[in-house]
Tab-separated table of C-alpha atoms in Angstrom:
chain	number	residue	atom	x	y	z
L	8	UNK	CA	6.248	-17.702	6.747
L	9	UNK	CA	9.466	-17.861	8.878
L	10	UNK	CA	8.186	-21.594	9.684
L	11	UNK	CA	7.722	-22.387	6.489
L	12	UNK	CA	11.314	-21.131	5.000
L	13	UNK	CA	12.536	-23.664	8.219
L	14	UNK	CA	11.006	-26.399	6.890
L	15	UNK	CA	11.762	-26.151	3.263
L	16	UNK	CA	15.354	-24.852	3.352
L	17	UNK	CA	16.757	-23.330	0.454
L	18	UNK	CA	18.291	-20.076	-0.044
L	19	UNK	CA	14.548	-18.607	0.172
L	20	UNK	CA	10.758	-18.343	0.704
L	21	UNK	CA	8.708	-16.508	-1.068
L	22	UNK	CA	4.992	-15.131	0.057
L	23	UNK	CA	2.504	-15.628	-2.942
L	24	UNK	CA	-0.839	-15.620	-3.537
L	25	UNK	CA	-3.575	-16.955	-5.536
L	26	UNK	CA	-4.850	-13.868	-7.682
L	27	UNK	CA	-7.873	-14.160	-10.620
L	28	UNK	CA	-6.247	-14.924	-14.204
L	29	UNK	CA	-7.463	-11.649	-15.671
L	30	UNK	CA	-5.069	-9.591	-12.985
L	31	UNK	CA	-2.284	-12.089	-12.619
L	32	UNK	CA	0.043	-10.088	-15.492
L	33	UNK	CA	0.089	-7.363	-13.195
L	34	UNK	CA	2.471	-9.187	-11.250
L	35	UNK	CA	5.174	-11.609	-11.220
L	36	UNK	CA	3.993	-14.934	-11.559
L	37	UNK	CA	4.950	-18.604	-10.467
L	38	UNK	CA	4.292	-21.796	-10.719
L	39	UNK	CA	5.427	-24.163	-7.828
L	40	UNK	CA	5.666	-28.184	-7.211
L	41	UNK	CA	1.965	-28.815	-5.453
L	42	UNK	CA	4.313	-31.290	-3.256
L	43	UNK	CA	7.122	-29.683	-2.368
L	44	UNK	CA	6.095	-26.143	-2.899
L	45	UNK	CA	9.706	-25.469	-4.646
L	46	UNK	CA	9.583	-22.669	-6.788
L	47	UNK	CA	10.162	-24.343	-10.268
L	48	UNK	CA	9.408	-21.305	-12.590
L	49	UNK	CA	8.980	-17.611	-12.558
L	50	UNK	CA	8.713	-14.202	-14.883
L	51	UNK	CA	7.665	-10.862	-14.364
L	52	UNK	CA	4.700	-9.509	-15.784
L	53	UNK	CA	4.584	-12.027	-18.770
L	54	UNK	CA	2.419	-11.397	-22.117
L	55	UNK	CA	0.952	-14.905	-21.431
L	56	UNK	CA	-0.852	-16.619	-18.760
L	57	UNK	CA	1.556	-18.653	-17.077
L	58	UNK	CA	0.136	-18.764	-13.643
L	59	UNK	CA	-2.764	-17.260	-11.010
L	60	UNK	CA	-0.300	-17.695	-7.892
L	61	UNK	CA	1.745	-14.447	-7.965
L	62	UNK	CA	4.670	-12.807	-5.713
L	63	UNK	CA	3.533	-10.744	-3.339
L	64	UNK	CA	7.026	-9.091	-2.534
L	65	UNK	CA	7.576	-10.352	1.045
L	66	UNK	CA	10.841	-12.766	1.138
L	67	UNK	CA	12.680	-14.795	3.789
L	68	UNK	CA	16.418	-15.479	2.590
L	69	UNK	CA	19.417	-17.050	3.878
L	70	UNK	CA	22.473	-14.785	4.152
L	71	UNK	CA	23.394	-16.991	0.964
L	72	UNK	CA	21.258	-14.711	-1.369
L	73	UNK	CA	24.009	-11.899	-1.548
L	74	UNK	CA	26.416	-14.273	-2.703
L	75	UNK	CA	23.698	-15.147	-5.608
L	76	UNK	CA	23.717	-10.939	-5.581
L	77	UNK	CA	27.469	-10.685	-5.512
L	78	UNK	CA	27.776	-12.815	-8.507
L	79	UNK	CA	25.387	-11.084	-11.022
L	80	UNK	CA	26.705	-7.600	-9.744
L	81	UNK	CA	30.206	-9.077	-10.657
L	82	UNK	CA	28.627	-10.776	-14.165
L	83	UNK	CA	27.287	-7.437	-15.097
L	84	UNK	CA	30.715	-5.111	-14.858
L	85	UNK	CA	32.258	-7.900	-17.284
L	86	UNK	CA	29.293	-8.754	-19.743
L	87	UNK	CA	30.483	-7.444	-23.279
L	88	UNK	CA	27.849	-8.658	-25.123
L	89	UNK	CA	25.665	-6.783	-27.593
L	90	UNK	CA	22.450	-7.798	-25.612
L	91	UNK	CA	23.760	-6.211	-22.616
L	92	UNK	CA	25.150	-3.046	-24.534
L	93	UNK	CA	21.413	-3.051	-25.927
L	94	UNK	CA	19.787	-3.258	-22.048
L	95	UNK	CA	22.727	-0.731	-21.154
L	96	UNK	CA	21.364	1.710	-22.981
L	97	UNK	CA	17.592	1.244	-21.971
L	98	UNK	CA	18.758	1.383	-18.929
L	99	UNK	CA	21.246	4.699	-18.708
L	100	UNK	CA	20.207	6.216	-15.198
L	101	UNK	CA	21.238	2.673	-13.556
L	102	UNK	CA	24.727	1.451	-12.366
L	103	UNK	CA	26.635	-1.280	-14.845
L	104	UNK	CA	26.363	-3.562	-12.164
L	105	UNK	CA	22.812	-2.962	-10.729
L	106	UNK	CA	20.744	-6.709	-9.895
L	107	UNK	CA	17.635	-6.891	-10.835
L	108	UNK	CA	15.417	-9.564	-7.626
L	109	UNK	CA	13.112	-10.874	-10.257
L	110	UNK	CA	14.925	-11.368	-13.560
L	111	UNK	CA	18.480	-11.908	-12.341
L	112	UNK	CA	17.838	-14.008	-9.150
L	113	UNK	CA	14.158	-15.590	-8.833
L	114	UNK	CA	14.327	-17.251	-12.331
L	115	UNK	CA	17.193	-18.306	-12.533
L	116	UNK	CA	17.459	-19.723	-9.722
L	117	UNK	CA	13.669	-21.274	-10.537
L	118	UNK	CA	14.038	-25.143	-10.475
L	119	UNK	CA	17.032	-25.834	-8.729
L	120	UNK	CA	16.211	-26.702	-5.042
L	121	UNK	CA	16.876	-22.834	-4.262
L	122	UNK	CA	13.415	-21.267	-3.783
L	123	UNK	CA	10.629	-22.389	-2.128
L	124	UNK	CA	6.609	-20.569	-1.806
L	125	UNK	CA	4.783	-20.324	1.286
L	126	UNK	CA	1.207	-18.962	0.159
L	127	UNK	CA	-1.072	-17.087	2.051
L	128	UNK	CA	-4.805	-17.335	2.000
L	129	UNK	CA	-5.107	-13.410	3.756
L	130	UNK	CA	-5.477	-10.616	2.328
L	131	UNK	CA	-3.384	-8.878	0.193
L	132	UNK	CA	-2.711	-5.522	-1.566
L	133	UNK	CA	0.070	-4.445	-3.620
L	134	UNK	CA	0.919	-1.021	-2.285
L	135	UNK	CA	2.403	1.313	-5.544
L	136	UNK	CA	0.679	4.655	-4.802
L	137	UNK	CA	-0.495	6.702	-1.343
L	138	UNK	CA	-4.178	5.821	-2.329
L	139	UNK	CA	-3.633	2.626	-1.529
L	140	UNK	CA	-3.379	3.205	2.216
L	141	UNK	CA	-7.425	3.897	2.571
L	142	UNK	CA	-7.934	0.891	0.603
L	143	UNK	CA	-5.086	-1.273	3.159
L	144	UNK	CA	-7.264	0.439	6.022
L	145	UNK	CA	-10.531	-0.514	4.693
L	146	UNK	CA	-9.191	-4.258	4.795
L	147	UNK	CA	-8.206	-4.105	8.281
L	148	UNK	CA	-11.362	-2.201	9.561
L	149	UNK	CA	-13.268	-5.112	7.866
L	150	UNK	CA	-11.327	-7.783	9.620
L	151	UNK	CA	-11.491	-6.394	12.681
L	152	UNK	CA	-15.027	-7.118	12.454
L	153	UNK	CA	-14.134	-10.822	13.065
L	154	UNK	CA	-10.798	-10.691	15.431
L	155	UNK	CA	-11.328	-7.345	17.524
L	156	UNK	CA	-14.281	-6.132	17.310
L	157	UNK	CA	-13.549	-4.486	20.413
L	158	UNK	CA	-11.687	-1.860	18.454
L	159	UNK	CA	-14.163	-0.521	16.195
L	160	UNK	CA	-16.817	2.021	17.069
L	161	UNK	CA	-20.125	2.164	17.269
L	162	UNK	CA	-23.363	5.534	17.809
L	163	UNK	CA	-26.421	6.561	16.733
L	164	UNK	CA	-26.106	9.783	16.452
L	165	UNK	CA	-27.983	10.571	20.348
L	166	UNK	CA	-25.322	11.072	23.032
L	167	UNK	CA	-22.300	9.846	20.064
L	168	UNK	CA	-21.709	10.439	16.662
L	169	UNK	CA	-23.180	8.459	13.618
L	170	UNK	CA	-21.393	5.808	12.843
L	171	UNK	CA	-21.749	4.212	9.621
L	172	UNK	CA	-19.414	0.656	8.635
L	173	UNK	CA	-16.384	0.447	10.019
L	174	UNK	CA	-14.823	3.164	11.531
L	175	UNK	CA	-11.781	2.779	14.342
L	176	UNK	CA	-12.021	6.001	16.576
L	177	UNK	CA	-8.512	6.284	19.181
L	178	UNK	CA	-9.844	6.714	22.808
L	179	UNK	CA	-8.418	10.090	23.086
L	180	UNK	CA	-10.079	11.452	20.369
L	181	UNK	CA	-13.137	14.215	20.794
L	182	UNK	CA	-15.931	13.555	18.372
L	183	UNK	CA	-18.879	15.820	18.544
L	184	UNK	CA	-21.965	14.013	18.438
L	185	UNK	CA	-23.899	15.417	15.694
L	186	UNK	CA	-21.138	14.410	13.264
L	187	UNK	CA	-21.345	11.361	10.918
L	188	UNK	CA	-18.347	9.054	10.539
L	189	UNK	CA	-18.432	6.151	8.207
L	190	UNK	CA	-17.200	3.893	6.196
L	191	UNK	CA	-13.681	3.433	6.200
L	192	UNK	CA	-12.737	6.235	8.402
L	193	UNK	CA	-9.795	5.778	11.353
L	194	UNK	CA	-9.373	8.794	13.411
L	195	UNK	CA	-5.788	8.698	15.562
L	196	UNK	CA	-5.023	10.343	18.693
L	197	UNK	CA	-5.376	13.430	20.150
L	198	UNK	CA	-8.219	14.253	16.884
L	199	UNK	CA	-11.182	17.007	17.241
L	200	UNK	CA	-14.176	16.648	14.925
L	201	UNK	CA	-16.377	19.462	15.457
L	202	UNK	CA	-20.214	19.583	14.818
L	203	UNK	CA	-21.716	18.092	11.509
L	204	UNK	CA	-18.230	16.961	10.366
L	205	UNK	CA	-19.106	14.177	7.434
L	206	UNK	CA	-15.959	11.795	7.105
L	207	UNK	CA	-16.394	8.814	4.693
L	208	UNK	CA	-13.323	6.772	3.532
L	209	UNK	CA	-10.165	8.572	5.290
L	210	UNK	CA	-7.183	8.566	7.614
L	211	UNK	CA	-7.144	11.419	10.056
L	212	UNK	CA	-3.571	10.999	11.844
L	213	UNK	CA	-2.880	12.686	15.396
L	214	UNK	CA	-3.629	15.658	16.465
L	215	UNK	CA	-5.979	16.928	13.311
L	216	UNK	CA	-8.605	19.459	13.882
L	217	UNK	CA	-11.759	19.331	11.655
L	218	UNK	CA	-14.411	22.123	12.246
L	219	UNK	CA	-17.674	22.154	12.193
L	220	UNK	CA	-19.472	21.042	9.265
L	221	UNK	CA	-16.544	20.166	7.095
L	222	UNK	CA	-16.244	17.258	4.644
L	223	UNK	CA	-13.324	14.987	4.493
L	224	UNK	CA	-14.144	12.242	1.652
L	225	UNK	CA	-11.149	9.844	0.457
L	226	UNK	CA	-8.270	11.661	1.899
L	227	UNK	CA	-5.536	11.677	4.480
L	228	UNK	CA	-5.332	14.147	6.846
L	229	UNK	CA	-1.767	14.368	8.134
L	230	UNK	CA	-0.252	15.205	11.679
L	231	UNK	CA	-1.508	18.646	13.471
L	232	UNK	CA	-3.737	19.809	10.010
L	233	UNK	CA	-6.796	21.706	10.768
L	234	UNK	CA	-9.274	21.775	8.296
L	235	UNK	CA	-11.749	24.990	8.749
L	236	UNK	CA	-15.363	25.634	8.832
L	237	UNK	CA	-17.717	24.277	6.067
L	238	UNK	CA	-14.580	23.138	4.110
L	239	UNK	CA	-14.293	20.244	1.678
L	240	UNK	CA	-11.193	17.762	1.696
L	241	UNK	CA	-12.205	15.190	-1.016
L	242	UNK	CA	-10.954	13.180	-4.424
L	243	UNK	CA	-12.294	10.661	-6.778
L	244	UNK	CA	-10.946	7.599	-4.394
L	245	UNK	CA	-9.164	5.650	-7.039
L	246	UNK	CA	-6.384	4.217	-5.082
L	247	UNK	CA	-3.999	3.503	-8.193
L	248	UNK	CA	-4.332	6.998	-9.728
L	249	UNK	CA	-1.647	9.805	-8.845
L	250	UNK	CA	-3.907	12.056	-7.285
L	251	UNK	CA	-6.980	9.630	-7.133
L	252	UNK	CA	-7.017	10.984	-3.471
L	253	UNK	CA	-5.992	13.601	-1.539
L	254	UNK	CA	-3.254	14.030	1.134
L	255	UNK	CA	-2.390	16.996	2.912
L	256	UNK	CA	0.831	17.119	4.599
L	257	UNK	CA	1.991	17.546	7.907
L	258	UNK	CA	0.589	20.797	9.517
L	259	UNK	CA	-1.685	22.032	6.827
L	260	UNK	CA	-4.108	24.711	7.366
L	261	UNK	CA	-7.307	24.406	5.111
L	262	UNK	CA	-8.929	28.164	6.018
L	263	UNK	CA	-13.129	28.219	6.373
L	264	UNK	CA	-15.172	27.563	3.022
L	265	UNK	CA	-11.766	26.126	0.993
L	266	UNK	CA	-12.474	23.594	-1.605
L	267	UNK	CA	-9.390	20.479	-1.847
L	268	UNK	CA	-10.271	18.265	-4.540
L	269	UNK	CA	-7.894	15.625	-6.194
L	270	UNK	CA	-4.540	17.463	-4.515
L	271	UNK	CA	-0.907	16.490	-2.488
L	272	UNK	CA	-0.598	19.300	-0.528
L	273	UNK	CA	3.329	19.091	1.357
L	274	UNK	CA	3.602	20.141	4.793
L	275	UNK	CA	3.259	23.443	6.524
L	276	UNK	CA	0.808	24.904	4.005
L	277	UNK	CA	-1.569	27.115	4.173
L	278	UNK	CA	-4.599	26.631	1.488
L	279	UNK	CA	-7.115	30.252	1.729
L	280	UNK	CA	-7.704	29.893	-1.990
L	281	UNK	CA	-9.738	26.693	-3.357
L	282	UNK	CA	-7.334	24.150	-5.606
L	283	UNK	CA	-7.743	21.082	-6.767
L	284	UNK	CA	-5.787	18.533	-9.447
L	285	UNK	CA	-3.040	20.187	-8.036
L	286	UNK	CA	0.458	18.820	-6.479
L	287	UNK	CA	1.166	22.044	-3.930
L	288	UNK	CA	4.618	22.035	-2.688
């Protein structure tokens, strides 16, 4: 993207890509010249189709964009007009002179030589809740199928665990063989899965313990938790819901035979009781 914002010039690049119709007013959307891939129009989340390439939010600029920033910021302490009193007041929490990236610099500055797209034919996610990070790490597992394979895991269940899709297990983690890992599971550092541990779709970060025969099932497991005998860590997995899956904290005890379902647990918890739909701080 960096070469691209070289070649084109302009006060910008913007990443985009090309999204189907029916989710493209999710997003801000664009429409660029084929030729010289200058941005010639954009709006946020329009009522109407206007386009099926949309911003992904990643931008190269030129130090020139904070005078663009400078000057609505200064526009907006000095607008008197009865559409900005009207905005003013839908807007109360905000500063007079707050700048809005979209609305106050990417259209107008749309069309005139300022903006240019660079768009990418990877993957992409937009990342608005914590649920999204299992489906991020899914995408990555899955290409690591095709550029380092090395790095994914593999057993059968004999002298190594089950493995089932793909799963990314850190080199210094212990994995007892009788457990079954799979899909979408990456276990960091330093981990401990005990006997008959079932993990499907989860991040287990450094240092977790997980005891024998305990589920985890669309969650992440935070720094130093320990989840406790024939426990159950688990949520719906719908990534764009509030608690569509569950996190646990830094340093969260989950005691034997606790139930977790749907809940944001905050660090240094302990959980003896089973909760769930719950935001425990």
């Amino acid at each position: 993207m960096l070469e691209a914002h070289k070649k084109y010039g302009g006060m910008g690049t913007i990443l985009v890509i090309k999204v189907s119709p029916e989710s493209a007013d999710q997003f801000g959307e664009l429409v660029a010249d084929p030729n010289s891939n200058e941005l010639l129009h954009y709006t946020e989340k329009p009522e109407t189709f206007v386009s099926d390439r949309i911003n992904c939010g990643v931008y190269v600029f030129t130090p020139e964009i904070f005078t663009a920033i400078q000057g609505v910021s200064t526009q907006r302490k000095t607008e008197t007009s009865i559409r900005f009193e009207a905005l003013q007041s839908a807007t109360r929490s905000l500063p007079a002179n707050f700048v809005r990236l979209d609305q106050d610099i990417l259209s107008p500055l749309a069309g005139k030589k300022q903006l240019y797209i660079y768009e990418t034919r990877d993957f992409w996610e937009q990342i608005k809740t914590p649920g999204m990070s299992l489906k991020c790490s899914g995408l990555y597992l899955s290409l690591f199928r095709y550029t380092s394979p090395h790095l994914l895991t593999e057993g059968d269940g004999s002298k190594s665990a089950t493995i089932l899709g793909d799963v990314y297990i850190h080199p210094s983690a212990k994995v007892h063989p009788t457990a079954k890992i799979g899909p979408n599971v990456s276990i960091s550092a330093n981990a401990r899965i005990g006997a008959g541990v079932r993990l499907i779709n989860c991040i287990v970060l450094d240092d977790v313990e997980i005891k024998e025969n305990a589920v985890v099932i669309h969650s992440i497991v935070g720094w130093k938790c320990c989840i406790g005998r024939w426990s159950r860590v688990q949520a719906e997995g719908s990534p764009n819901a509030k608690l569509g899956v569950t996190i646990l904290g830094e340093a969260v005890n989950v005691e034997d035979e606790v139930v977790v379902i749907n809940c944001i647990v905050l660090p240094n918890k302990t959980l003896n009781v089973s909760v769930q739909q719950e935001i425990i701080l």
